[in-house]
Coordinates of C-alpha atoms and ligand atoms in Angstrom, one line a residue:
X1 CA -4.1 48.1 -5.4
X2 CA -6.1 45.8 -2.4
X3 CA -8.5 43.4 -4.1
X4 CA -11.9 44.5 -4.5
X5 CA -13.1 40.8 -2.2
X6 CA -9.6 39.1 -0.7
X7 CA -10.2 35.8 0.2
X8 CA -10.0 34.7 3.9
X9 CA -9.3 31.3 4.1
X10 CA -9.9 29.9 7.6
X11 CA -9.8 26.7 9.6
X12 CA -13.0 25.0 11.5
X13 CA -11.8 24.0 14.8
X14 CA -14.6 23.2 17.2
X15 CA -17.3 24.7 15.2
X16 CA -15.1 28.0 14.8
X17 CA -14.1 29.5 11.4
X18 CA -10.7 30.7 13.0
X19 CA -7.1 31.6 11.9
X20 CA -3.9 30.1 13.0
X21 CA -3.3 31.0 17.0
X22 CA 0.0 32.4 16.3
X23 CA -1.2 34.3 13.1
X24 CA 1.1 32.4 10.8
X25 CA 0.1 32.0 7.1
X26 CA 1.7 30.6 3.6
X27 CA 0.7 32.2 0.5
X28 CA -0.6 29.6 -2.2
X29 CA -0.1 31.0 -5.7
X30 CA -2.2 30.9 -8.9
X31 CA 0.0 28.3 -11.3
X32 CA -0.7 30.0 -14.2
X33 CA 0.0 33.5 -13.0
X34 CA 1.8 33.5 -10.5
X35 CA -0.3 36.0 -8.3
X36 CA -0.7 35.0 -4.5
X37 CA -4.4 33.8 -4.8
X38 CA -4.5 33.8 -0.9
X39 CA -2.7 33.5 2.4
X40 CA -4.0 30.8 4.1
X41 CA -3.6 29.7 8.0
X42 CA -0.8 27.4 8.8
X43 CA -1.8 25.5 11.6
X44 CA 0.1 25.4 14.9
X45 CA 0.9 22.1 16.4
X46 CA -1.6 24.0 19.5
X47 CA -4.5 24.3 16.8
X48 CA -4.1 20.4 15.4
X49 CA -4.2 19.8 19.3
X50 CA -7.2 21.4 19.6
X51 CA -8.5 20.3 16.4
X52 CA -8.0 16.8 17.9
X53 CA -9.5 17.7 21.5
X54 CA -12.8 19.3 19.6
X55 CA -13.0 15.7 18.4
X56 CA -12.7 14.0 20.8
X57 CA -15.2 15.6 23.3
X58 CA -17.3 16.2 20.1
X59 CA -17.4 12.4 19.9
X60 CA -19.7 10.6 22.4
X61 CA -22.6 13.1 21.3
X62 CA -22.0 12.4 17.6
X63 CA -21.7 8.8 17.9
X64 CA -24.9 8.6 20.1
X65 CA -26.8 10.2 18.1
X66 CA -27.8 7.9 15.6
X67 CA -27.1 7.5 12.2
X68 CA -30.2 9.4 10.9
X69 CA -30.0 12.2 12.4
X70 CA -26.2 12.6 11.7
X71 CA -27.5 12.1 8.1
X72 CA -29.6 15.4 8.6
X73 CA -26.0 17.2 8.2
X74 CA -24.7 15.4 5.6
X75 CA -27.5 16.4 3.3
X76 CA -27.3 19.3 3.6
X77 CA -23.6 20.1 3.4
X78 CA -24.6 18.0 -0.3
X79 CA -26.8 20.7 -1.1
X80 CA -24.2 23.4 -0.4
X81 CA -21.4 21.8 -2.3
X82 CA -24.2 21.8 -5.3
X83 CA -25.1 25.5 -4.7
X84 CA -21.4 26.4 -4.1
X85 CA -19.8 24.2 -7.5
X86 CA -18.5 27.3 -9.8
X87 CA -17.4 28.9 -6.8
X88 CA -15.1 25.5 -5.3
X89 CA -13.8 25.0 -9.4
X90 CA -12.6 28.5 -9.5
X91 CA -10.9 28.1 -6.1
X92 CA -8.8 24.6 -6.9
X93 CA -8.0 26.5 -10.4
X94 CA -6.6 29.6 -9.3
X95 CA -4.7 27.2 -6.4
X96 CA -3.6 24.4 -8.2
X97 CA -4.3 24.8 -12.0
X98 CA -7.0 22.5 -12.7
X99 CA -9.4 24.0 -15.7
X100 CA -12.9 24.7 -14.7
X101 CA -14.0 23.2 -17.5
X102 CA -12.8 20.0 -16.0
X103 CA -13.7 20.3 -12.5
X104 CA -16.9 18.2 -11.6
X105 CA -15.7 17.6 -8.4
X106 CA -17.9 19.7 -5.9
X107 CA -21.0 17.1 -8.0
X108 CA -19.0 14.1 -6.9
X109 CA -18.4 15.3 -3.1
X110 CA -21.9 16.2 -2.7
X111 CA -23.2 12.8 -4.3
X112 CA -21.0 11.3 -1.6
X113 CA -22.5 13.0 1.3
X114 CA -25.8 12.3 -0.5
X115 CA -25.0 8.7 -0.5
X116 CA -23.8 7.8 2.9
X117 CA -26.3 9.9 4.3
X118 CA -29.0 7.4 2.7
X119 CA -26.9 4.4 3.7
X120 CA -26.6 4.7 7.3
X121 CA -29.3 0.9 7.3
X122 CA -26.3 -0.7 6.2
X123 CA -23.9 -0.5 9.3
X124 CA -24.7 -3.6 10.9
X125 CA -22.8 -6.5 12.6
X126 CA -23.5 -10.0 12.1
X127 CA -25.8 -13.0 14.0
X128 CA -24.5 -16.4 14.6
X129 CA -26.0 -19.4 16.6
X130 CA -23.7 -21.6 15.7
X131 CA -21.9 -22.1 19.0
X132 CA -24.4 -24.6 20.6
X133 CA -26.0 -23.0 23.8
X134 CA -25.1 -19.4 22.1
X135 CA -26.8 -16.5 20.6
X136 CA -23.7 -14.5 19.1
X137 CA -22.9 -11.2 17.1
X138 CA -20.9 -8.2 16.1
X139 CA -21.4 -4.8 16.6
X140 CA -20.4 -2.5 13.7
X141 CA -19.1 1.2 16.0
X142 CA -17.1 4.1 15.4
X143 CA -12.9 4.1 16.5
X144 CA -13.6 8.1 17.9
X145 CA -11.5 10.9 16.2
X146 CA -10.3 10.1 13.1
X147 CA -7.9 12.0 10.9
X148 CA -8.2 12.8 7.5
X149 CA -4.9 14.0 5.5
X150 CA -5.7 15.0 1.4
X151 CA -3.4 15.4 -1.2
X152 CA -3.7 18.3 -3.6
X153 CA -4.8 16.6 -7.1
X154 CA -8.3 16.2 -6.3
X155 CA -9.0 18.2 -3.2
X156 CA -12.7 18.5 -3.3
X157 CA -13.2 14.8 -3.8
X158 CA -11.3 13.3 -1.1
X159 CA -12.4 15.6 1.0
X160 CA -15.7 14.1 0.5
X161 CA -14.8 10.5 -0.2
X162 CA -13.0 10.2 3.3
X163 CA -15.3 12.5 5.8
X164 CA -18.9 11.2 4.4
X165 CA -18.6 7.6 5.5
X166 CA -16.1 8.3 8.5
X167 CA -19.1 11.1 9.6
X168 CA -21.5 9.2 9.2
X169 CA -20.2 5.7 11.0
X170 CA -20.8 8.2 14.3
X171 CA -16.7 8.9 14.1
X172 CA -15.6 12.7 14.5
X173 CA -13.1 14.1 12.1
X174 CA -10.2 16.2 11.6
X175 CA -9.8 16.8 8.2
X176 CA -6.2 18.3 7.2
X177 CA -6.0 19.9 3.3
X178 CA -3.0 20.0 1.3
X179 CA -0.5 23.0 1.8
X180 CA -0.9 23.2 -2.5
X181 CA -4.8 23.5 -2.4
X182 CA -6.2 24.8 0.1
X183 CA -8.7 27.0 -1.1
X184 CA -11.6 25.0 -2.1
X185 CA -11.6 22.8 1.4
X186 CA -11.3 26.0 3.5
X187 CA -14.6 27.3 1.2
X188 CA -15.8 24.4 2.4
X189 CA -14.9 24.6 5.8
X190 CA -17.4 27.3 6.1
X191 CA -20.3 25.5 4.2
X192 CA -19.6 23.2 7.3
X193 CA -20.3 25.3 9.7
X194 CA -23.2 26.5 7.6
X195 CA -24.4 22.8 7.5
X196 CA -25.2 22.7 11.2
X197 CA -22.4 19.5 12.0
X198 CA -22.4 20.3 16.2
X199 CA -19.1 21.7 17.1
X200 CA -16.0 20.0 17.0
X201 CA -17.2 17.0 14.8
X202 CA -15.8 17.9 11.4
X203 CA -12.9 19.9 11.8
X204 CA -11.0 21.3 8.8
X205 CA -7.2 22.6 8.8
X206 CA -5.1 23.9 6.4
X207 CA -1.2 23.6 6.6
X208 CA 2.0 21.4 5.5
X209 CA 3.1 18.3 6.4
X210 CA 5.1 19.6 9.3
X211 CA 3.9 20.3 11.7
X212 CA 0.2 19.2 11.3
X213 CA 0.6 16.2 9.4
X214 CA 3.0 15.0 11.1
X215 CA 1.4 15.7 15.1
X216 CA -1.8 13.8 13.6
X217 CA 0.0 10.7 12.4
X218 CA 1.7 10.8 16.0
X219 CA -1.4 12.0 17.7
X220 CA -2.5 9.4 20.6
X221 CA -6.1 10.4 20.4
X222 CA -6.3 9.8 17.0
X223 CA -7.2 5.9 16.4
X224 CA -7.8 5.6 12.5
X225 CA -6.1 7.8 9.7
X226 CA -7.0 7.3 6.1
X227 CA -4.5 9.2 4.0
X228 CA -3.8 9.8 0.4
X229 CA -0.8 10.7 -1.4
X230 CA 2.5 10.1 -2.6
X231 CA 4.3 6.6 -1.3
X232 CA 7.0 8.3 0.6
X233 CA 4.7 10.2 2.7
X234 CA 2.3 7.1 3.5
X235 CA 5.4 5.3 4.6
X236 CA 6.2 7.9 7.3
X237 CA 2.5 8.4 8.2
X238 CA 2.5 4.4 8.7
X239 CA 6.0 4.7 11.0
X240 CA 4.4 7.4 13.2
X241 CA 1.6 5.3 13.7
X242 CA 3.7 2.4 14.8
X243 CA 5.6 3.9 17.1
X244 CA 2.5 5.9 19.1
X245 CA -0.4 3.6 18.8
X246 CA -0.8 1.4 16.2
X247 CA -3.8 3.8 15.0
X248 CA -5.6 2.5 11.9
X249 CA -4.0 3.6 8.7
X250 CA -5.4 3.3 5.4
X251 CA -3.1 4.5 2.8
X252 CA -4.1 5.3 -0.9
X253 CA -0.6 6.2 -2.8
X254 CA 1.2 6.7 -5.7
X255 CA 1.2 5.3 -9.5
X256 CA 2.9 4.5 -12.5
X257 CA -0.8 2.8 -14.6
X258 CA 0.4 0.5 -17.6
X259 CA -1.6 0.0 -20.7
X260 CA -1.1 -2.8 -22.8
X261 CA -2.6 -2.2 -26.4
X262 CA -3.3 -5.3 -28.4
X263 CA -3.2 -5.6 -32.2
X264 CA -7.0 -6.3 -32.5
X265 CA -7.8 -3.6 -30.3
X266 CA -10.1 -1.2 -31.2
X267 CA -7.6 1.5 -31.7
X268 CA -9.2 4.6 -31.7
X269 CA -10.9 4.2 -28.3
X270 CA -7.6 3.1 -27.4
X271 CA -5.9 6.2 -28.2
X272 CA -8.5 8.4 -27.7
X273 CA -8.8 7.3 -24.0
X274 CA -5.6 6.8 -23.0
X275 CA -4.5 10.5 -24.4
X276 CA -7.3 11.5 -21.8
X277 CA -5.7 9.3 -19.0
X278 CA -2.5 11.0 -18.7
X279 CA -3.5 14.7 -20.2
X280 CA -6.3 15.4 -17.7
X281 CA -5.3 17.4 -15.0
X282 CA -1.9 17.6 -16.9
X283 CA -1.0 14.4 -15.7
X284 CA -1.5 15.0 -11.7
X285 CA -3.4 11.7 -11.3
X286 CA -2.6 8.9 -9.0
X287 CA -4.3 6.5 -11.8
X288 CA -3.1 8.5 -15.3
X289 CA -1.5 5.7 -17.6
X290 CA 2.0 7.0 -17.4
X291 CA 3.3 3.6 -19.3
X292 CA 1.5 2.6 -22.6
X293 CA 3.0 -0.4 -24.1
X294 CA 2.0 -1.9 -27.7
X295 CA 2.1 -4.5 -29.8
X296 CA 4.9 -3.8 -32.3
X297 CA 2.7 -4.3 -35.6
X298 CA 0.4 -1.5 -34.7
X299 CA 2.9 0.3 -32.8
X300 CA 3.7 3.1 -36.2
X301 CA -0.5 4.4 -36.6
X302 CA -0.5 4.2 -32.5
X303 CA 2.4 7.1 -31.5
X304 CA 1.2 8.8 -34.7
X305 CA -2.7 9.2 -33.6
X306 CA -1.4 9.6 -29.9
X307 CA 0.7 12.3 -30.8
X308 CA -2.3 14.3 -33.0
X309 CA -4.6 13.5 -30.1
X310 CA -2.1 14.8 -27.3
X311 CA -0.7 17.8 -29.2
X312 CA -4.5 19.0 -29.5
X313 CA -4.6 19.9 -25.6
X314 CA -6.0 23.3 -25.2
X315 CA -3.3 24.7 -22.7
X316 CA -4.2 28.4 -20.7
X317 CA -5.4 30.0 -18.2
X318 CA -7.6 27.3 -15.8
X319 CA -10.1 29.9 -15.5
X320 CA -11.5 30.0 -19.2
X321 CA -13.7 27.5 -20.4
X322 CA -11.9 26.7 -23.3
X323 CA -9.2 25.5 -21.4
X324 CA -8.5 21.6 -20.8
X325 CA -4.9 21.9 -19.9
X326 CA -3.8 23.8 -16.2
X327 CA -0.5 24.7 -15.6
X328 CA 1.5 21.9 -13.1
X329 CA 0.2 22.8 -9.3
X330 CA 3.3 24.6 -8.4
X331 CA 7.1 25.4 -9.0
X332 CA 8.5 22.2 -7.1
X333 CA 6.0 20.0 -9.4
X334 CA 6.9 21.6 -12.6
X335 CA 10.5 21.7 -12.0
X336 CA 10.2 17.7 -10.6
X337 CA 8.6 17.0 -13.9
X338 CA 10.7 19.0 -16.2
X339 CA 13.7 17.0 -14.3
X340 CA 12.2 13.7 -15.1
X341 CA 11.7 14.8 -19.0
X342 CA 15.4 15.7 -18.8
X343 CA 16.6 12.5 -17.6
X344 CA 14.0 10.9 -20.4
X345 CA 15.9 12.8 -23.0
X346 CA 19.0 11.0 -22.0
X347 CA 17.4 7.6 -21.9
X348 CA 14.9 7.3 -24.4
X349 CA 13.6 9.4 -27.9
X350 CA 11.8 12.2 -27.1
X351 CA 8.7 12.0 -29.8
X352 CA 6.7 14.9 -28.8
X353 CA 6.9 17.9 -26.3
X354 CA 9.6 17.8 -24.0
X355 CA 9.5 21.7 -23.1
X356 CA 8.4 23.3 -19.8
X357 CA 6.8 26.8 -20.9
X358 CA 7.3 29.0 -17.6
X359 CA 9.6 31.6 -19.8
X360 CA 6.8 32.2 -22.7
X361 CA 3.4 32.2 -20.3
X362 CA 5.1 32.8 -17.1
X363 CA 2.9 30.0 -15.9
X364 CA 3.9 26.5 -14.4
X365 CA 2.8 24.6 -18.3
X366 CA 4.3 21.7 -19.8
X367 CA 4.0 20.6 -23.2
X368 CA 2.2 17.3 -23.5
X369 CA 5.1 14.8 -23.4
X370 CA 6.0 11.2 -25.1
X371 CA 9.2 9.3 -25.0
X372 CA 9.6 5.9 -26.7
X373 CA 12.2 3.1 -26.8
X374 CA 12.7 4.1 -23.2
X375 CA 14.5 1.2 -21.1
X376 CA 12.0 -0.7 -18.8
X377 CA 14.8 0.2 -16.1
X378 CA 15.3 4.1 -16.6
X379 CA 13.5 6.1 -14.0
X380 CA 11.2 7.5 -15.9
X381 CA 9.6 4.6 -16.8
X382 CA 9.7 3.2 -12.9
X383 CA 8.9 6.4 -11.2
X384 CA 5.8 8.5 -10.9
X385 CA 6.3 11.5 -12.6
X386 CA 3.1 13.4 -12.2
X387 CA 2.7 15.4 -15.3
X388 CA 1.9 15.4 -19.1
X389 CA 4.3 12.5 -19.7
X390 CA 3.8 9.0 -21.3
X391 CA 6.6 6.5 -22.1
X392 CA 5.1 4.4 -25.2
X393 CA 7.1 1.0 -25.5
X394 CA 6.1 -2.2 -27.6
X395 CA 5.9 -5.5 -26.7
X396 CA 5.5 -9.0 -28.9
X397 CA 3.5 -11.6 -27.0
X398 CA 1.2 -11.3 -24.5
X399 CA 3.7 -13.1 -21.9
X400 CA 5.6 -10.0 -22.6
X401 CA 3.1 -7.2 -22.4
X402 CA 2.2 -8.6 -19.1
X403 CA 6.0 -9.1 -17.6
X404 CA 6.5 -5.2 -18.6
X405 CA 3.4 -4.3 -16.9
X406 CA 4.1 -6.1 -13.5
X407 CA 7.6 -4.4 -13.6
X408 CA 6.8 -2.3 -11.2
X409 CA 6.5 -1.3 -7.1
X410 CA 3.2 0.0 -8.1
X411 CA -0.1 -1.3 -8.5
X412 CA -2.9 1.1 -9.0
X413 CA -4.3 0.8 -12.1
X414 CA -4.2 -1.5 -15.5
X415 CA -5.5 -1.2 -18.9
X416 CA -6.2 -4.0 -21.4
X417 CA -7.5 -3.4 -24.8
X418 CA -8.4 -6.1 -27.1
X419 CA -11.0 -7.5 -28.8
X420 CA -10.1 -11.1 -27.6
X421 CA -12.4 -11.8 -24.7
X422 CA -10.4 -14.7 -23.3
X423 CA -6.7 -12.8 -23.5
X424 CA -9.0 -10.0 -22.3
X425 CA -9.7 -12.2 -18.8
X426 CA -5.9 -14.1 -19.4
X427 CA -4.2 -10.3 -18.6
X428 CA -6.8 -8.8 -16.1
X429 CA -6.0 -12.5 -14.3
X430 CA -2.3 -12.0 -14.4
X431 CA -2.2 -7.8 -13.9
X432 CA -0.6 -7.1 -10.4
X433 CA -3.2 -4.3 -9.5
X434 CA -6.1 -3.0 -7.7
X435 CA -8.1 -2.2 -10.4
X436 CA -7.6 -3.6 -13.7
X437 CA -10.1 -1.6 -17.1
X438 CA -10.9 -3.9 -20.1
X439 CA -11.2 -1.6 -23.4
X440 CA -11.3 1.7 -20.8
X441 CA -8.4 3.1 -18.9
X442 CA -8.5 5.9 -15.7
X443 CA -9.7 7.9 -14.7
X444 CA -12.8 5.8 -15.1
X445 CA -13.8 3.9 -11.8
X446 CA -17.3 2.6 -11.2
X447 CA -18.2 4.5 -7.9
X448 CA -19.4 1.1 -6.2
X449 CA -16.5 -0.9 -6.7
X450 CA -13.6 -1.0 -4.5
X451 CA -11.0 1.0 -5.7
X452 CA -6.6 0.9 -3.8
X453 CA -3.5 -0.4 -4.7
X454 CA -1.7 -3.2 -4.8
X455 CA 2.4 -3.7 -3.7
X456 CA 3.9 -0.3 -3.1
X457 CA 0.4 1.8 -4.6
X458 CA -1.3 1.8 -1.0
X459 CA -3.2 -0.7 1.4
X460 CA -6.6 -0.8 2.2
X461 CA -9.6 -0.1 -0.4
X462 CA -11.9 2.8 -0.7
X463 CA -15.7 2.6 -2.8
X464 CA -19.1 3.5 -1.8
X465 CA -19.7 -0.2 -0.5
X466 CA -16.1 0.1 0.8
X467 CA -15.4 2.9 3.0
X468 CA -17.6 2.4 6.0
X469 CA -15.8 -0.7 6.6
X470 CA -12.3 1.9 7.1
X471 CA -13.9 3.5 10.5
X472 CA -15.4 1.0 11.9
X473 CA -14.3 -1.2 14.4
X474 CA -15.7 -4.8 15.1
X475 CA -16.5 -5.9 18.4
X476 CA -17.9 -9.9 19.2
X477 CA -20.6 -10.4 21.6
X478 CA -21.3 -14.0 22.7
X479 CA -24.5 -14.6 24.9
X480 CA -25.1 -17.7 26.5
X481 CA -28.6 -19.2 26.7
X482 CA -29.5 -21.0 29.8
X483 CA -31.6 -23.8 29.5
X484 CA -34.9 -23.8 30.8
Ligands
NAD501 P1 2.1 14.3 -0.6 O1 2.4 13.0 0.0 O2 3.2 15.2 -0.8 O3 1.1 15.1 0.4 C1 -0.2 14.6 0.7 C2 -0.7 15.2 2.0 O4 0.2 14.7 3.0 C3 -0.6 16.7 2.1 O5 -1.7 17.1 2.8 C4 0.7 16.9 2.9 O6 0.7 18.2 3.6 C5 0.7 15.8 3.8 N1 2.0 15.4 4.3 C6 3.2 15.7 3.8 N2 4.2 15.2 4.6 C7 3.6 14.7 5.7 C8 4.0 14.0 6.8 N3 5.3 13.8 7.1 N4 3.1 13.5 7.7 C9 1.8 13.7 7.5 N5 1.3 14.3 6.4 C10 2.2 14.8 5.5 O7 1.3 14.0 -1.9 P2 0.7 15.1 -2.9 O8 1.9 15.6 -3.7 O9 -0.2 16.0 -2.2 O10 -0.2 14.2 -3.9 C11 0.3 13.5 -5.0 C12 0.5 12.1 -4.7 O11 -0.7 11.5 -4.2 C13 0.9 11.3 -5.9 O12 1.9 10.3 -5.5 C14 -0.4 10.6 -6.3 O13 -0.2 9.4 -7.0 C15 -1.0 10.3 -4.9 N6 -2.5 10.1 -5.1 C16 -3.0 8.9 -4.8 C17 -4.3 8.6 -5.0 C18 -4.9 7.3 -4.8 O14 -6.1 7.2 -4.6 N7 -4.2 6.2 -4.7 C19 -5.1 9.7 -5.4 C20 -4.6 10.9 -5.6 C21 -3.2 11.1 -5.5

């Protein structure tokens, strides 16, 4: 029987809500069902073309414009997101598995639009006179088409967190979604258009890696590229770009977030938050706390608390309310993750979980996971895993808990908890990341502060205060004064 309202995704491509030229789709598939939620457009390398040409001739309107008015546009898409939130949650659930109940993302993306289109004042250059017989500054001004690829864990926020300050620095945009979740971003393709942006400035497609992703990264038109997803894609996104033109790339990656837990910590909060950190979104989370590690004396009441705490996830379908544990986004992530938990089985003491659930829900779920006594140097403990699984090791000293964490290609995110203020500072001092927490863990970030990784976890930092900074360029003017 046809459904009663079949979605129709589409792509925005020069200010038209269009298909794929050559009328080629790719079903995406409700995790926890099964059931093709929708075919979606798979864009042809002649639609990123012209995705990228709409840009480009978009751009010298756009960037002359003026920041206020190019505000106007930006509010309102805010307002859309708002009135469009239940909608955009049921449309990354029944794509990539994320609960409802959970999903407060279309708030965030419309706070970002909200916010740069209030901050425009700020893009500004600097004065100098101190080259005698010189007035001097900088001008603060858009690279021109810039390209936007999104990973499928978060789709309406980085949707958002990229496009608002790139829009609003006077840069046009193609935005490509992820091939896993696509849903939500083509909905909001069409508040878009709804939003008034003139055509061909903010231009949304939907398709995988090759050949879209790929042709942007390549594209010679394209002069900045902020990406974010897994390491081995932001490697070959950074080779395209040095063999074409060098464009701009600013790369947010992968994860594998220690926690060191302290013997004076406050260990409730502890558990309590860092069971969140790596059961929310069933683990999908560039910043989850995959790698907990404790101090042995408290290490017994730690795993047992964690365990109660983990084993309480309310697993089902993403669409109920009820519901704070999706399925994994799709059959390649749940069998990648139920491959890791094998190899973790082999290397370490399974302590909880350990089972995928596809043959009893006919869903993608698996059980909340924890291995312990796991060898700092089995992959489980050095890769990113990306699902419901924690390895819980213990350490002795402090020298130790901090030699574990830094064990790593990754950098993302570190978590301290003690009571001691000065170890406190000691580990956040010595913690080989971008963004260390003290007595909180992920997914908390404070919106303001710059958040990207250090080592392998990305280049480049991304904030409120931050992102501007990522599309625009900097050009010195020097004027010389004559003297009278
Ligand atoms: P992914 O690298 O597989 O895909 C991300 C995007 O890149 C998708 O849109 C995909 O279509 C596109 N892509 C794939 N191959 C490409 C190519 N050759 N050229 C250009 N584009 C290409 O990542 P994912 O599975 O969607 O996301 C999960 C990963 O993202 C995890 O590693 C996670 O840690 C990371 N992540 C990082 C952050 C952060 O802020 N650091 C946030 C969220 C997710």
């Amino acid at each position: 029987m046809a459904e009663a309202n079949p979605l129709r995704p589409r792509m925005l491509i020069d200010g038209k809500l269009v298909e794929a030229s050559d009328g080629k789709t790719f079903p995406v598939h409700n995790p926890a069902t099964l059931e093709i939620s929708a075919h979606v457009p798979e864009a042809s390398p002649d639609d990123t073309n012209a995705a990228v040409a709409a840009a480009k001739a978009a751009f010298p309107a756009w960037s002359a414009m003026g920041p206020a008015k190019r505000a106007v546009h930006l509010k309102k898409l805010a307002a859309l997101l708002r009135e469009n939130k239940d909608e955009l949650a049921r449309l990354d659930a029944i794509a990539m598995g994320m609960p409802v109940s959970t999903h407060h993302y279309a708030h965030t993306a419309a706070t970002h639009f909200d916010y740069y289109s209030e901050a425009w004042a700020t893009i500004q250059g600097q004065a100098s006179v101190n080259t005698p017989g010189f007035v001097n500054m900088t001008l603060r001004q858009p690279y021109g088409v810039v390209a936007l690829i999104i990973p499928w864990n978060v789709p309406c926020h980085f949707l958002a967190t990229k496009s608002a300050p790139a829009l609003i620095t006077g840069n046009t945009v193609v935005l490509k979604s992820s091939e896993k979740a696509p849903l939500a971003v083509a909905r909001i393709a069409e508040l878009v258009a709804e939003a008034g942006f003139p055509p061909g400035v903010f231009n949304i497609i939907s398709g995988h890696g090759a050949p879209s992703g790929q042709i942007l990264s390549r594209h010679m038109d394209v002069r900045a590229l902020s990406f974010t997803g897994s390491s081995r894609t932001g490697r070959l996104i950074q080779e395209e770009a040095a063999r074409t033109n060098l464009k701009k790339v600013i790369l947010e990656l992968g994860g594998k977030s220690p926690a060191l837990v302290f013997e004076d910590a406050n260990l409730d909060k502890a558990v309590t938050q860092t069971q969140f950190s790596i059961q929310t979104n069933s683990g999908q989370v560039c910043m989850a706390n995959s790698r907990i590690y404790v101090q042995r004396s408290i290490a017994p009441q730690f795993i047992e608390a964690f365990k109660t705490k983990f084993s309480g996830a309310r697993a089902g379908n993403p669409l109920d309310k009820d519901t704070n544990h999706g399925p994994q986004a799709d059959e390649v992530q749940y069998r990648s993750v139920l491959s890791y938990i094998d190899e973790g089985k082999k290397t370490g003491t399974l302590a909880l979980g350990g089972a995928g659930k596809f043959e009893t829900t006919n869903g993608f779920f698996v059980e909340p996971t924890v291995f312990l006594d796991t060898p700092e140097t089995a992959r489980i403990t050095k890769e990113e895993v990306f699902g419901p699984v924690v390895v819980i090791n213990t350490f002795e000293t402090e020298a130790e808990a901090i030699a574990k964490a830094n064990d790593t290609e990754f950098g993302l995110y570190s978590a301290v908890y003690t009571r001691d203020v000065n170890r406190a500072m000691r580990v956040a001092k010595a913690l080989e990341s971008g963004y260390v927490g003290i007595n909180c863990t992920s997914p908390l970030t404070g919106h303001d502060l710059p958040f990207g990784g250090y080592k392998s976890s990305g280049q480049g930092r991304e904030g409120l205060l931050y992102s501007m900074n990522n599309f625009l360029e900097t050009k010195s003017v020097m004027i010389q004064i004559d003297d009278e």
